[in-house]
Coordinates of C-alpha atoms and ligand atoms in Angstrom, one line a residue:
X1 CA -35.9 -31.9 1.1
X2 CA -36.2 -28.4 2.4
X3 CA -37.7 -27.6 -1.0
X4 CA -40.3 -30.3 -0.6
X5 CA -41.4 -28.9 2.8
X6 CA -41.5 -25.4 1.4
X7 CA -43.7 -26.5 -1.4
X8 CA -46.0 -28.4 0.9
X9 CA -46.4 -25.5 3.3
X10 CA -47.2 -23.2 0.4
X11 CA -49.7 -25.4 -1.4
X12 CA -51.5 -26.9 1.7
X13 CA -51.5 -24.0 4.1
X14 CA -50.8 -24.3 7.8
X15 CA -53.7 -26.5 8.9
X16 CA -53.3 -29.1 6.2
X17 CA -49.5 -29.0 6.3
X18 CA -49.6 -29.9 10.0
X19 CA -51.4 -33.2 9.2
X20 CA -48.6 -34.1 6.8
X21 CA -45.9 -32.9 9.2
X22 CA -47.2 -35.5 11.8
X23 CA -45.8 -38.2 9.5
X24 CA -42.1 -38.4 9.7
X25 CA -41.3 -39.7 6.3
X26 CA -39.2 -37.6 3.9
X27 CA -39.8 -40.0 0.9
X28 CA -43.5 -39.5 1.4
X29 CA -43.2 -35.8 1.7
X30 CA -41.1 -35.4 -1.5
X31 CA -43.5 -37.7 -3.5
X32 CA -46.5 -35.5 -2.4
X33 CA -44.6 -32.3 -3.2
X34 CA -43.7 -33.6 -6.6
X35 CA -47.4 -34.2 -7.5
X36 CA -48.8 -31.0 -6.1
X37 CA -46.3 -29.1 -8.2
X38 CA -47.0 -31.1 -11.3
X39 CA -50.8 -31.3 -11.1
X40 CA -51.2 -27.6 -10.0
X41 CA -54.4 -28.0 -8.1
X42 CA -56.5 -25.0 -7.1
X43 CA -56.4 -26.1 -3.4
X44 CA -55.0 -29.1 -1.6
X45 CA -56.4 -31.1 1.3
X46 CA -55.1 -33.8 3.6
X47 CA -57.6 -36.6 4.3
X48 CA -56.9 -38.3 7.6
X49 CA -60.2 -40.1 7.9
X50 CA -61.5 -37.9 10.7
X51 CA -65.2 -37.0 10.8
X52 CA -64.4 -33.4 9.8
X53 CA -62.3 -34.6 6.8
X54 CA -65.0 -37.0 5.7
X55 CA -67.6 -34.2 5.9
X56 CA -65.4 -32.0 3.8
X57 CA -65.0 -34.7 1.1
X58 CA -68.7 -35.5 1.0
X59 CA -69.6 -31.9 0.7
X60 CA -67.1 -31.4 -2.1
X61 CA -68.3 -34.4 -4.0
X62 CA -71.8 -32.7 -4.1
X63 CA -70.5 -29.2 -4.9
X64 CA -68.5 -30.5 -7.8
X65 CA -71.4 -32.6 -9.2
X66 CA -69.4 -35.8 -8.8
X67 CA -72.3 -37.1 -6.6
X68 CA -75.9 -36.0 -6.1
X69 CA -78.1 -36.5 -3.1
X70 CA -80.9 -39.1 -3.3
X71 CA -84.1 -39.2 -1.2
X72 CA -82.7 -41.3 1.6
X73 CA -80.2 -39.3 3.6
X74 CA -76.7 -40.6 3.2
X75 CA -77.5 -42.1 -0.2
X76 CA -75.9 -40.5 -3.3
X77 CA -75.6 -41.2 -7.0
X78 CA -72.5 -40.9 -9.1
X79 CA -72.4 -41.1 -12.8
X80 CA -69.5 -42.1 -15.0
X81 CA -69.4 -40.9 -18.6
X82 CA -70.9 -42.9 -21.5
X83 CA -67.5 -44.3 -22.5
X84 CA -66.3 -44.8 -18.9
X85 CA -68.6 -47.5 -17.6
X86 CA -66.1 -50.3 -16.9
X87 CA -62.4 -51.1 -16.6
X88 CA -60.6 -50.0 -19.8
X89 CA -58.1 -52.8 -20.6
X90 CA -56.8 -51.1 -23.8
X91 CA -55.8 -48.0 -21.8
X92 CA -54.1 -50.0 -19.1
X93 CA -50.4 -50.9 -19.2
X94 CA -47.9 -52.6 -16.9
X95 CA -44.6 -50.6 -17.0
X96 CA -41.3 -52.5 -16.8
X97 CA -37.7 -51.4 -17.5
X98 CA -37.3 -54.6 -19.5
X99 CA -40.7 -55.5 -20.9
X100 CA -41.4 -59.2 -21.5
X101 CA -44.4 -61.0 -22.9
X102 CA -46.8 -61.7 -20.0
X103 CA -49.3 -63.8 -22.0
X104 CA -52.7 -63.2 -23.6
X105 CA -54.6 -60.0 -22.8
X106 CA -51.9 -58.3 -20.7
X107 CA -50.4 -55.1 -21.9
X108 CA -46.8 -54.4 -21.0
X109 CA -44.9 -51.2 -21.9
X110 CA -41.4 -49.7 -21.5
X111 CA -41.3 -48.0 -18.1
X112 CA -39.5 -44.8 -19.1
X113 CA -41.8 -44.3 -22.1
X114 CA -44.9 -44.9 -20.0
X115 CA -43.8 -42.7 -17.1
X116 CA -42.9 -40.0 -19.6
X117 CA -46.3 -40.1 -21.2
X118 CA -48.4 -40.2 -18.1
X119 CA -46.4 -37.4 -16.4
X120 CA -47.0 -35.3 -19.5
X121 CA -50.8 -35.9 -19.1
X122 CA -50.6 -35.0 -15.4
X123 CA -49.1 -31.6 -16.0
X124 CA -51.5 -28.9 -14.8
X125 CA -54.4 -31.4 -14.9
X126 CA -55.9 -30.4 -11.6
X127 CA -56.1 -26.7 -12.2
X128 CA -59.8 -26.5 -11.7
X129 CA -59.9 -29.1 -8.9
X130 CA -59.0 -29.7 -5.3
X131 CA -56.3 -32.3 -4.7
X132 CA -56.7 -34.8 -1.9
X133 CA -53.8 -36.5 -0.2
X134 CA -55.1 -39.6 1.6
X135 CA -53.8 -42.3 3.9
X136 CA -55.3 -45.8 3.8
X137 CA -54.2 -49.3 4.6
X138 CA -54.7 -52.5 2.6
X139 CA -55.5 -55.4 4.9
X140 CA -56.0 -55.0 8.7
X141 CA -53.8 -52.2 10.1
X142 CA -50.9 -53.4 12.2
X143 CA -51.0 -56.9 10.8
X144 CA -48.4 -58.8 8.8
X145 CA -50.7 -58.5 5.8
X146 CA -51.0 -54.7 6.0
X147 CA -49.7 -52.5 3.2
X148 CA -50.0 -48.7 3.8
X149 CA -51.2 -46.9 0.8
X150 CA -51.0 -43.2 -0.2
X151 CA -53.7 -42.0 -2.6
X152 CA -53.4 -38.6 -4.3
X153 CA -56.5 -37.7 -6.3
X154 CA -58.5 -34.7 -7.5
X155 CA -61.8 -36.6 -7.2
X156 CA -63.8 -36.2 -4.0
X157 CA -65.9 -39.3 -5.2
X158 CA -62.7 -41.4 -5.2
X159 CA -61.9 -40.3 -1.7
X160 CA -65.5 -40.8 -0.5
X161 CA -65.5 -44.3 -2.1
X162 CA -62.2 -45.2 -0.5
X163 CA -63.4 -44.1 2.9
X164 CA -66.1 -46.7 2.7
X165 CA -64.0 -49.4 1.1
X166 CA -60.6 -49.2 2.9
X167 CA -59.3 -49.0 6.4
X168 CA -57.9 -45.7 7.6
X169 CA -54.1 -45.7 7.3
X170 CA -53.2 -42.3 8.8
X171 CA -52.2 -43.8 12.2
X172 CA -50.3 -46.6 10.4
X173 CA -48.3 -44.0 8.4
X174 CA -47.6 -42.0 11.6
X175 CA -46.5 -45.2 13.5
X176 CA -44.3 -46.5 10.7
X177 CA -42.7 -43.2 9.8
X178 CA -39.8 -43.7 7.3
X179 CA -40.1 -47.5 7.7
X180 CA -43.4 -47.7 5.8
X181 CA -43.2 -49.7 2.6
X182 CA -46.1 -48.0 1.0
X183 CA -47.9 -48.1 -2.3
X184 CA -48.5 -44.8 -4.1
X185 CA -51.5 -44.0 -6.3
X186 CA -51.9 -40.8 -8.3
X187 CA -55.2 -40.1 -10.0
X188 CA -56.9 -37.3 -11.8
X189 CA -60.4 -37.3 -13.3
X190 CA -59.2 -34.5 -15.6
X191 CA -61.5 -31.8 -16.8
X192 CA -65.2 -32.4 -16.2
X193 CA -68.1 -31.7 -18.4
X194 CA -71.5 -32.1 -16.9
X195 CA -69.9 -33.8 -13.9
X196 CA -68.1 -36.5 -16.0
X197 CA -64.6 -36.8 -17.5
X198 CA -64.3 -34.9 -20.7
X199 CA -61.1 -36.1 -22.3
X200 CA -61.7 -39.9 -22.4
X201 CA -59.4 -40.3 -25.4
X202 CA -56.6 -39.4 -23.0
X203 CA -57.6 -42.0 -20.4
X204 CA -54.6 -44.0 -19.1
X205 CA -53.9 -46.4 -16.2
X206 CA -50.2 -47.2 -15.9
X207 CA -48.8 -49.4 -13.2
X208 CA -45.1 -48.8 -12.3
X209 CA -44.3 -52.2 -10.7
X210 CA -40.7 -51.3 -9.9
X211 CA -41.6 -48.0 -8.2
X212 CA -44.6 -49.6 -6.5
X213 CA -46.6 -46.6 -7.8
X214 CA -49.5 -46.3 -10.2
X215 CA -51.1 -43.5 -12.2
X216 CA -54.6 -43.1 -13.6
X217 CA -55.8 -40.1 -15.6
X218 CA -59.0 -38.9 -17.3
X219 CA -61.3 -41.5 -15.9
X220 CA -63.8 -41.8 -13.1
X221 CA -65.1 -45.4 -13.2
X222 CA -63.9 -46.8 -9.8
X223 CA -62.2 -49.8 -11.3
X224 CA -59.9 -47.4 -13.1
X225 CA -59.8 -44.5 -10.6
X226 CA -59.9 -46.0 -7.1
X227 CA -56.2 -46.7 -6.7
X228 CA -56.6 -49.1 -3.8
X229 CA -58.8 -51.5 -5.7
X230 CA -57.7 -53.1 -8.9
X231 CA -54.8 -50.8 -9.5
X232 CA -53.3 -51.8 -6.2
X233 CA -53.8 -55.5 -7.0
X234 CA -51.1 -55.2 -9.7
X235 CA -48.6 -53.8 -7.3
X236 CA -49.6 -56.4 -4.6
X237 CA -49.4 -59.4 -7.0
X238 CA -45.8 -58.5 -7.9
X239 CA -44.8 -57.9 -4.3
X240 CA -46.5 -61.2 -3.3
X241 CA -44.7 -63.1 -6.0
X242 CA -41.4 -61.8 -4.7
X243 CA -42.2 -62.7 -1.1
X244 CA -44.0 -66.0 -1.5
X245 CA -47.6 -65.2 -0.7
X246 CA -50.6 -64.6 -3.0
X247 CA -52.8 -61.7 -4.0
X248 CA -56.1 -63.0 -5.4
X249 CA -59.4 -61.9 -6.9
X250 CA -61.3 -63.7 -4.2
X251 CA -64.1 -63.4 -1.7
X252 CA -63.5 -64.8 1.8
X253 CA -66.5 -66.2 3.6
X254 CA -67.4 -68.4 6.5
X255 CA -69.9 -71.2 5.7
X256 CA -72.0 -72.3 8.6
X257 CA -71.7 -76.1 9.2
X258 CA -73.3 -78.0 11.9
X259 CA -72.3 -76.0 15.0
X260 CA -69.2 -74.6 13.3
X261 CA -67.8 -72.1 10.8
X262 CA -65.6 -73.2 7.9
X263 CA -63.8 -70.6 5.8
X264 CA -63.5 -70.5 2.0
X265 CA -62.2 -68.1 -0.5
X266 CA -63.6 -68.0 -4.0
X267 CA -62.2 -66.6 -7.3
X268 CA -64.7 -65.6 -9.9
X269 CA -64.3 -63.2 -12.8
X270 CA -66.3 -59.9 -12.5
X271 CA -70.1 -60.2 -12.9
X272 CA -70.1 -64.0 -12.2
X273 CA -71.7 -64.2 -8.8
X274 CA -68.8 -63.5 -6.5
X275 CA -70.5 -60.8 -4.4
X276 CA -73.9 -62.5 -4.4
X277 CA -72.2 -65.7 -3.1
X278 CA -70.3 -63.8 -0.4
X279 CA -73.5 -62.1 0.8
X280 CA -75.6 -65.2 1.0
X281 CA -77.5 -65.5 4.3
X282 CA -75.8 -68.8 5.1
X283 CA -72.4 -67.1 4.9
X284 CA -70.5 -65.0 7.2
X285 CA -68.8 -62.4 5.0
X286 CA -65.2 -61.4 5.5
X287 CA -64.7 -60.0 2.0
X288 CA -66.2 -60.0 -1.5
X289 CA -63.4 -59.1 -3.9
X290 CA -59.7 -59.2 -3.0
X291 CA -57.8 -61.3 -0.6
X292 CA -54.2 -61.7 0.5
X293 CA -53.2 -65.3 1.3
X294 CA -50.2 -66.3 3.5
X295 CA -48.8 -69.7 4.6
X296 CA -48.8 -69.6 8.4
X297 CA -47.5 -72.8 10.0
X298 CA -48.5 -74.9 7.0
X299 CA -52.1 -73.5 6.8
X300 CA -53.5 -70.8 4.5
X301 CA -54.6 -67.7 6.2
X302 CA -56.5 -65.0 4.4
X303 CA -57.6 -61.5 5.0
X304 CA -59.9 -59.1 3.1
X305 CA -57.8 -56.3 1.6
X306 CA -60.9 -54.1 1.9
X307 CA -63.6 -53.3 4.4
X308 CA -66.4 -52.4 2.0
X309 CA -68.1 -53.6 -1.2
X310 CA -68.1 -52.0 -4.6
X311 CA -70.6 -54.5 -5.9
X312 CA -72.7 -55.2 -9.0
X313 CA -76.3 -54.1 -8.5
X314 CA -77.8 -55.7 -11.7
X315 CA -80.4 -58.2 -10.7
X316 CA -80.2 -57.6 -7.0
X317 CA -83.7 -58.3 -5.5
X318 CA -85.3 -58.7 -2.1
X319 CA -85.9 -62.5 -2.5
X320 CA -82.5 -63.7 -3.8
X321 CA -80.3 -61.1 -2.1
X322 CA -82.0 -60.2 1.2
X323 CA -78.7 -59.1 2.9
X324 CA -77.7 -56.7 0.1
X325 CA -81.3 -55.5 -0.3
X326 CA -81.3 -54.4 3.4
X327 CA -77.9 -52.7 3.1
X328 CA -79.2 -50.8 0.0
X329 CA -82.3 -49.5 1.8
X330 CA -80.8 -48.8 5.2
X331 CA -79.7 -45.7 7.1
X332 CA -76.1 -46.5 6.2
X333 CA -74.2 -44.6 3.5
X334 CA -74.6 -45.9 -0.1
X335 CA -73.0 -44.5 -3.2
X336 CA -74.9 -45.8 -6.2
X337 CA -73.3 -45.6 -9.6
X338 CA -74.9 -45.7 -13.1
X339 CA -78.3 -46.7 -11.9
X340 CA -81.6 -44.9 -12.9
X341 CA -82.6 -42.0 -10.8
X342 CA -86.3 -41.5 -10.6
X343 CA -88.4 -38.4 -9.8
X344 CA -88.0 -37.6 -6.1
X345 CA -84.6 -39.1 -5.7
X346 CA -85.5 -42.8 -5.9
X347 CA -83.3 -45.3 -7.7
X348 CA -84.1 -48.2 -10.0
X349 CA -81.8 -50.9 -11.5
X350 CA -82.3 -53.8 -13.9
X351 CA -84.0 -56.6 -12.1
X352 CA -85.0 -54.6 -8.9
X353 CA -88.3 -55.5 -7.3
X354 CA -91.3 -53.5 -8.7
X355 CA -92.2 -52.0 -12.0
X356 CA -89.7 -50.4 -14.5
X357 CA -90.2 -46.6 -14.1
X358 CA -91.6 -44.6 -17.0
X359 CA -88.8 -42.1 -16.8
X360 CA -85.7 -41.1 -15.1
X361 CA -82.1 -40.0 -15.5
X362 CA -79.3 -42.5 -16.0
X363 CA -75.7 -42.4 -17.3
X364 CA -77.1 -41.6 -20.8
X365 CA -79.1 -38.6 -19.6
X366 CA -82.9 -38.3 -19.6
X367 CA -84.2 -41.9 -20.0
X368 CA -87.5 -43.4 -21.0
X369 CA -88.3 -47.1 -21.8
X370 CA -87.3 -47.9 -25.4
X371 CA -84.4 -45.3 -25.5
X372 CA -81.7 -46.4 -28.0
X373 CA -78.0 -45.6 -28.2
X374 CA -76.4 -43.9 -31.2
X375 CA -75.8 -47.3 -32.7
X376 CA -79.4 -48.4 -32.3
X377 CA -79.0 -50.6 -29.2
X378 CA -81.5 -50.6 -26.3
X379 CA -80.4 -48.5 -23.3
X380 CA -81.5 -50.4 -20.2
X381 CA -82.6 -48.4 -17.1
X382 CA -79.2 -49.1 -15.5
X383 CA -75.9 -50.1 -17.0
X384 CA -75.1 -53.8 -16.6
X385 CA -72.0 -52.8 -14.7
X386 CA -73.9 -50.3 -12.4
X387 CA -72.7 -50.6 -8.9
X388 CA -73.2 -49.7 -5.2
X389 CA -70.5 -48.8 -2.7
X390 CA -71.1 -49.6 1.0
X391 CA -69.1 -50.2 4.1
X392 CA -69.2 -53.9 5.2
X393 CA -70.4 -52.7 8.6
X394 CA -73.8 -52.2 7.0
X395 CA -74.3 -55.9 6.1
X396 CA -75.9 -58.1 8.7
X397 CA -73.9 -61.2 8.1
X398 CA -70.5 -59.5 8.7
X399 CA -68.0 -62.0 10.0
X400 CA -66.3 -61.1 13.4
X401 CA -62.9 -61.8 11.9
X402 CA -62.9 -59.0 9.3
X403 CA -60.2 -57.1 11.2
X404 CA -58.5 -60.1 12.7
X405 CA -54.8 -59.4 12.1
X406 CA -54.1 -63.1 11.7
X407 CA -56.8 -63.6 9.1
X408 CA -58.9 -66.7 8.9
X409 CA -57.8 -70.3 8.1
X410 CA -59.0 -71.4 4.7
X411 CA -60.4 -74.9 4.4
X412 CA -61.4 -74.5 0.7
X413 CA -60.7 -72.5 -2.3
X414 CA -63.4 -72.2 -5.0
X415 CA -63.0 -71.3 -8.7
X416 CA -66.0 -70.2 -10.7
X417 CA -66.6 -68.8 -14.2
X418 CA -69.4 -68.2 -16.7
X419 CA -69.5 -71.6 -18.5
X420 CA -72.6 -72.6 -20.4
X421 CA -71.4 -75.9 -21.6
X422 CA -68.6 -77.8 -19.9
X423 CA -68.2 -77.9 -16.2
X424 CA -70.5 -79.5 -13.6
X425 CA -72.2 -77.3 -11.0
X426 CA -69.8 -78.3 -8.2
X427 CA -66.7 -80.4 -8.1
X428 CA -63.7 -81.1 -5.9
X429 CA -60.2 -81.4 -7.3
X430 CA -58.2 -84.6 -6.5
X431 CA -55.5 -82.5 -4.8
X432 CA -53.7 -79.1 -4.8
X433 CA -51.8 -79.3 -8.2
X434 CA -54.8 -80.9 -9.9
X435 CA -57.0 -78.0 -8.6
X436 CA -54.5 -75.2 -9.4
X437 CA -54.2 -76.5 -13.0
X438 CA -57.6 -77.8 -14.0
X439 CA -59.7 -75.4 -12.0
X440 CA -57.7 -72.2 -11.5
X441 CA -55.0 -71.9 -14.3
X442 CA -57.4 -73.1 -17.0
X443 CA -60.4 -71.1 -16.0
X444 CA -62.4 -69.8 -18.9
X445 CA -65.3 -67.4 -18.7
X446 CA -67.5 -65.5 -21.0
X447 CA -66.6 -61.8 -21.0
X448 CA -69.0 -59.4 -19.2
X449 CA -69.7 -55.7 -19.1
X450 CA -67.3 -55.1 -16.1
X451 CA -64.8 -54.4 -18.8
X452 CA -65.3 -52.3 -21.9
X453 CA -65.7 -54.4 -25.0
X454 CA -67.8 -57.3 -26.2
X455 CA -70.0 -59.3 -23.9
X456 CA -70.3 -63.1 -24.0
X457 CA -67.0 -64.1 -25.6
X458 CA -65.3 -67.2 -24.0
X459 CA -62.0 -66.1 -22.7
X460 CA -59.0 -67.5 -20.9
X461 CA -58.9 -66.1 -17.3
X462 CA -56.4 -67.9 -15.1
X463 CA -57.6 -67.8 -11.4
X464 CA -60.1 -65.1 -12.5
X465 CA -57.2 -62.8 -12.1
X466 CA -55.9 -62.2 -15.7
X467 CA -57.1 -58.6 -15.7
X468 CA -54.9 -57.8 -12.8
X469 CA -51.7 -59.7 -13.4
X470 CA -48.4 -57.9 -13.1
X471 CA -46.2 -60.9 -13.6
X472 CA -46.1 -63.3 -16.5
X473 CA -48.9 -65.9 -16.4
X474 CA -46.4 -68.8 -16.3
X475 CA -44.7 -67.3 -13.3
X476 CA -48.1 -66.6 -11.6
X477 CA -49.2 -70.3 -12.0
X478 CA -45.9 -71.4 -10.7
X479 CA -46.4 -69.2 -7.6
X480 CA -49.6 -71.1 -6.8
X481 CA -47.9 -74.5 -7.2
X482 CA -45.0 -73.4 -5.0
X483 CA -47.3 -72.0 -2.4
X484 CA -49.2 -75.3 -2.2
X485 CA -45.9 -77.3 -1.9
X486 CA -45.1 -75.4 1.3
X487 CA -48.4 -76.2 2.9
X488 CA -48.9 -78.9 5.5
X489 CA -52.6 -78.6 5.4
X490 CA -53.6 -77.3 2.0
X491 CA -57.2 -76.2 1.5
X492 CA -59.3 -78.4 -0.8
X493 CA -59.8 -76.9 -4.2
X494 CA -63.3 -76.8 -5.8
X495 CA -64.9 -75.4 -8.9
X496 CA -68.5 -74.2 -9.3
X497 CA -70.4 -73.4 -12.4
X498 CA -73.6 -71.3 -11.8
X499 CA -74.1 -70.8 -15.5
X500 CA -74.5 -74.3 -17.0
X501 CA -77.3 -74.4 -19.6
X502 CA -79.3 -77.2 -21.2
X503 CA -79.5 -77.8 -25.0
X504 CA -82.3 -75.3 -25.2
X505 CA -80.2 -72.6 -23.6
X506 CA -82.0 -72.5 -20.2
X507 CA -80.0 -72.4 -17.0
X508 CA -79.8 -75.7 -15.2
X509 CA -79.7 -74.1 -11.8
X510 CA -81.7 -71.7 -9.7
X511 CA -80.0 -68.6 -8.3
X512 CA -80.1 -69.9 -4.8
X513 CA -78.7 -73.4 -5.5
X514 CA -75.3 -72.0 -4.7
X515 CA -76.2 -72.4 -1.0
X516 CA -76.4 -76.2 -1.5
X517 CA -73.0 -76.3 -3.2
X518 CA -71.4 -74.3 -0.4
X519 CA -72.9 -76.6 2.2
X520 CA -71.7 -79.7 0.3
X521 CA -68.2 -78.2 0.1
X522 CA -68.2 -77.5 3.8
X523 CA -69.1 -81.1 4.6
X524 CA -66.3 -82.3 2.3
X525 CA -63.7 -80.2 4.1
X526 CA -64.7 -82.0 7.3
X527 CA -64.8 -85.4 5.7
X528 CA -68.6 -85.6 6.3
X529 CA -69.9 -86.2 2.8
X530 CA -69.1 -88.9 0.2
X531 CA -68.3 -88.3 -3.4
X532 CA -68.3 -89.9 -6.9
X533 CA -65.1 -90.0 -8.8
X534 CA -65.4 -88.8 -12.3
X535 CA -62.5 -88.1 -14.7
X536 CA -62.3 -84.4 -13.8
X537 CA -62.7 -84.6 -10.1
X538 CA -65.0 -85.6 -7.2
X539 CA -68.7 -84.7 -7.4
X540 CA -71.6 -85.0 -4.8
X541 CA -73.6 -88.1 -4.4
X542 CA -77.3 -87.7 -5.2
X543 CA -78.5 -88.7 -1.7
X544 CA -76.4 -85.9 -0.1
X545 CA -77.7 -83.3 -2.5
X546 CA -81.3 -84.4 -2.1
X547 CA -81.0 -83.9 1.7
X548 CA -79.2 -80.6 1.4
X549 CA -81.8 -79.2 -1.1
X550 CA -84.5 -80.1 1.3
X551 CA -82.7 -78.6 4.3
X552 CA -81.4 -75.5 2.7
X553 CA -84.1 -74.6 0.1
X554 CA -87.0 -76.8 1.0
X555 CA -86.9 -78.1 -2.5
X556 CA -87.4 -81.6 -4.0
X557 CA -84.3 -82.4 -6.0
X558 CA -85.0 -85.2 -8.5
X559 CA -82.5 -87.8 -9.6
X560 CA -83.3 -86.9 -13.1
X561 CA -82.2 -83.3 -12.5
X562 CA -79.0 -84.5 -10.8
X563 CA -78.2 -86.7 -13.8
X564 CA -78.7 -83.7 -16.1
X565 CA -76.5 -81.4 -14.1
X566 CA -73.7 -83.8 -13.4
X567 CA -73.5 -85.7 -16.6
X568 CA -69.8 -85.7 -17.7
X569 CA -69.6 -84.0 -21.1
X570 CA -66.6 -85.6 -22.6
X571 CA -66.3 -83.9 -26.0
X572 CA -66.7 -80.4 -24.3
X573 CA -64.1 -81.3 -21.7
X574 CA -61.6 -82.6 -24.2
X575 CA -62.1 -79.6 -26.4
X576 CA -61.3 -77.4 -23.4
X577 CA -58.2 -79.3 -22.6
X578 CA -57.0 -78.9 -26.2
X579 CA -57.6 -75.1 -26.0
X580 CA -55.7 -74.9 -22.8
X581 CA -52.8 -77.0 -24.0
X582 CA -52.5 -74.7 -27.0
X583 CA -52.7 -71.5 -25.0
X584 CA -50.0 -72.8 -22.5
X585 CA -47.8 -74.2 -25.3
X586 CA -48.0 -71.2 -27.7
X587 CA -48.9 -68.1 -25.7
X588 CA -47.6 -68.6 -22.1
X589 CA -43.8 -68.4 -21.8
X590 CA -42.3 -70.5 -19.1
X591 CA -45.5 -72.5 -18.3
X592 CA -44.8 -74.9 -15.5
X593 CA -44.6 -78.6 -16.5
X594 CA -47.3 -79.5 -14.0
X595 CA -49.8 -77.7 -16.3
X596 CA -49.1 -80.1 -19.2
X597 CA -48.9 -83.2 -16.9
X598 CA -52.2 -82.5 -15.2
X599 CA -54.0 -81.7 -18.5
X600 CA -52.6 -84.8 -20.2
X601 CA -53.6 -87.0 -17.3
X602 CA -57.1 -85.6 -17.3
X603 CA -57.3 -86.1 -21.0
X604 CA -56.4 -89.8 -20.6
X605 CA -59.1 -90.3 -17.9
X606 CA -61.7 -88.7 -20.1
X607 CA -60.7 -90.8 -23.1
X608 CA -60.8 -94.0 -21.1
X609 CA -64.3 -93.1 -19.9
X610 CA -65.4 -92.3 -23.4
X611 CA -64.3 -95.6 -24.7
X612 CA -66.2 -97.3 -21.9
X613 CA -69.4 -95.3 -21.9
X614 CA -69.6 -92.9 -24.8
X615 CA -69.6 -89.1 -25.0
X616 CA -72.1 -88.1 -22.3
X617 CA -71.8 -90.2 -19.2
X618 CA -74.3 -90.1 -16.3
X619 CA -72.8 -89.9 -12.8
X620 CA -74.2 -93.3 -11.9
X621 CA -71.7 -94.9 -14.2
X622 CA -68.8 -93.8 -12.1
X623 CA -67.6 -95.3 -8.8
X624 CA -67.8 -93.8 -5.4
X625 CA -64.6 -92.1 -4.3
Ligands
SPV701 C1 -64.5 -56.2 -10.9 O1 -64.8 -55.8 -12.0 O2 -64.0 -57.3 -10.7 C2 -64.8 -55.4 -9.7 C3 -65.1 -54.0 -9.9 O3 -64.7 -55.8 -8.6 S1 -63.7 -53.1 -10.5 O4 -63.3 -52.2 -9.5 O5 -64.1 -52.5 -11.8 O6 -62.6 -54.1 -10.8
MN702 MN1 -63.5 -57.7 -8.7

């Protein structure tokens, strides 16, 4: 221990060491000492979240070329390397002493081997960088939900981003001292070339579940580097499973009903409309990406793990996303990433209002319309996974309960994916288990550019959370069923599908129709709207939607359009059930029985409807619920 203190004093110097000494936690001190010794930074800095500390980090990010100033004061641009534009699944591993098969698409590796490899990579990696030791808190500080988090990183951009995205945890660490059950994140961007990570072939993200620690090296893209975001989710999912609560890839929003606010959470895969739903004008936003859910006296209470947004910028425009548009043009801080920077420090992204600029600089370097990549593909002005980072304080529909230590009571949980062919635009599950299985555990979505690899491939993504699972899929689904069994007042479960297309490939919905679906779900949670009972769940009645389309969007919604959107597609639904039965039978060890029971029952209902009315059945053929 004395050795640890000696190392810390030497490496940090008196001023910085004093900040560490204020936290009475020997485990914390020796962990930090271990990594400053191993990573050999030029200098070391302790980030407490004070104004001075923040100024230091902002300045460093500019000096190091990790960020550049834009025309609007407080706005900066960060570029990730060409090969570093999304989460890298192939370089990500869950480390376990006794590796088991988690199910499709999740990499699991021997813990000792993984720790050995990553520590080898970390040796001397920060020689030309400053190392930052930072204290944050996942969830509202001082609450039952809170998890203190230590971030060690040599990237000022990571610290800057985390200062916008997470609550300060320095006071929490001081208060808890040696009692803190904290998560630990170690990151290095590695050697830089032109401001971006050079050794991409040595990129690794390893999550040590047993040690509640995670390591990420030779990457800058925030989904790989910002420890508190998706890396922390792996640690939190495992902790939650042990303790009987849930860590979910969900927004949390209040939906305004007549004279009241009703809270929902929603799980969508990346790039499927999660942030744009959470920032709708008719919503009061608590969070857009990650939620912790706990059973409190039989109700589900949820908090936002974060306090900021690292959101998709592609397609954001003033008409469809007025709340985001304002936040991206205001006096508040914004870190843009991987958009096009125009002459004079303006920014442009795909789908922004106005003309496409004639030139600029983006993640590929100098850019002009028509620019092609080495393999002959068009390079768009901004990457499809280009993003913005803001503090939620800068959005005008921020919910007053963001920092409520008790969280908000959820009345509904929504699952949504990118599904061109099968699901209806909105549907309520019959009850909890039916919803968990047919809407959550069997969610399929087309892949997007949020992860490296091919776009548009239909893939199995239980609860939109498969990328972040740190327990086997079967166990994870079981944890949802168990969680529901303990609830006296379970939230209703819904699905939405914003991406349904007609036979010609055109979308069957407008971008803002989601407001109507939300309002309908709000009424359902209060027992104030009827429904039609179809084999897969409960759907809206035409008359309710016609009224809501008028009220919300001033749009005439025809019965013909309703019939098109809500026709039950029996062959597509049956095919999906077969795919899911196969996956759960063959690829998911220990799948709960309820999965098979719910799917078989749904199959029977669909087959009965088909023998009565054929393959494609209009909603009018089904009875009111
Ligand atoms: C997502 O891809 O789901 C995100 C951004 O929210 S990332 O940090 O890359 O996970
Ligand atoms: Mn996300």
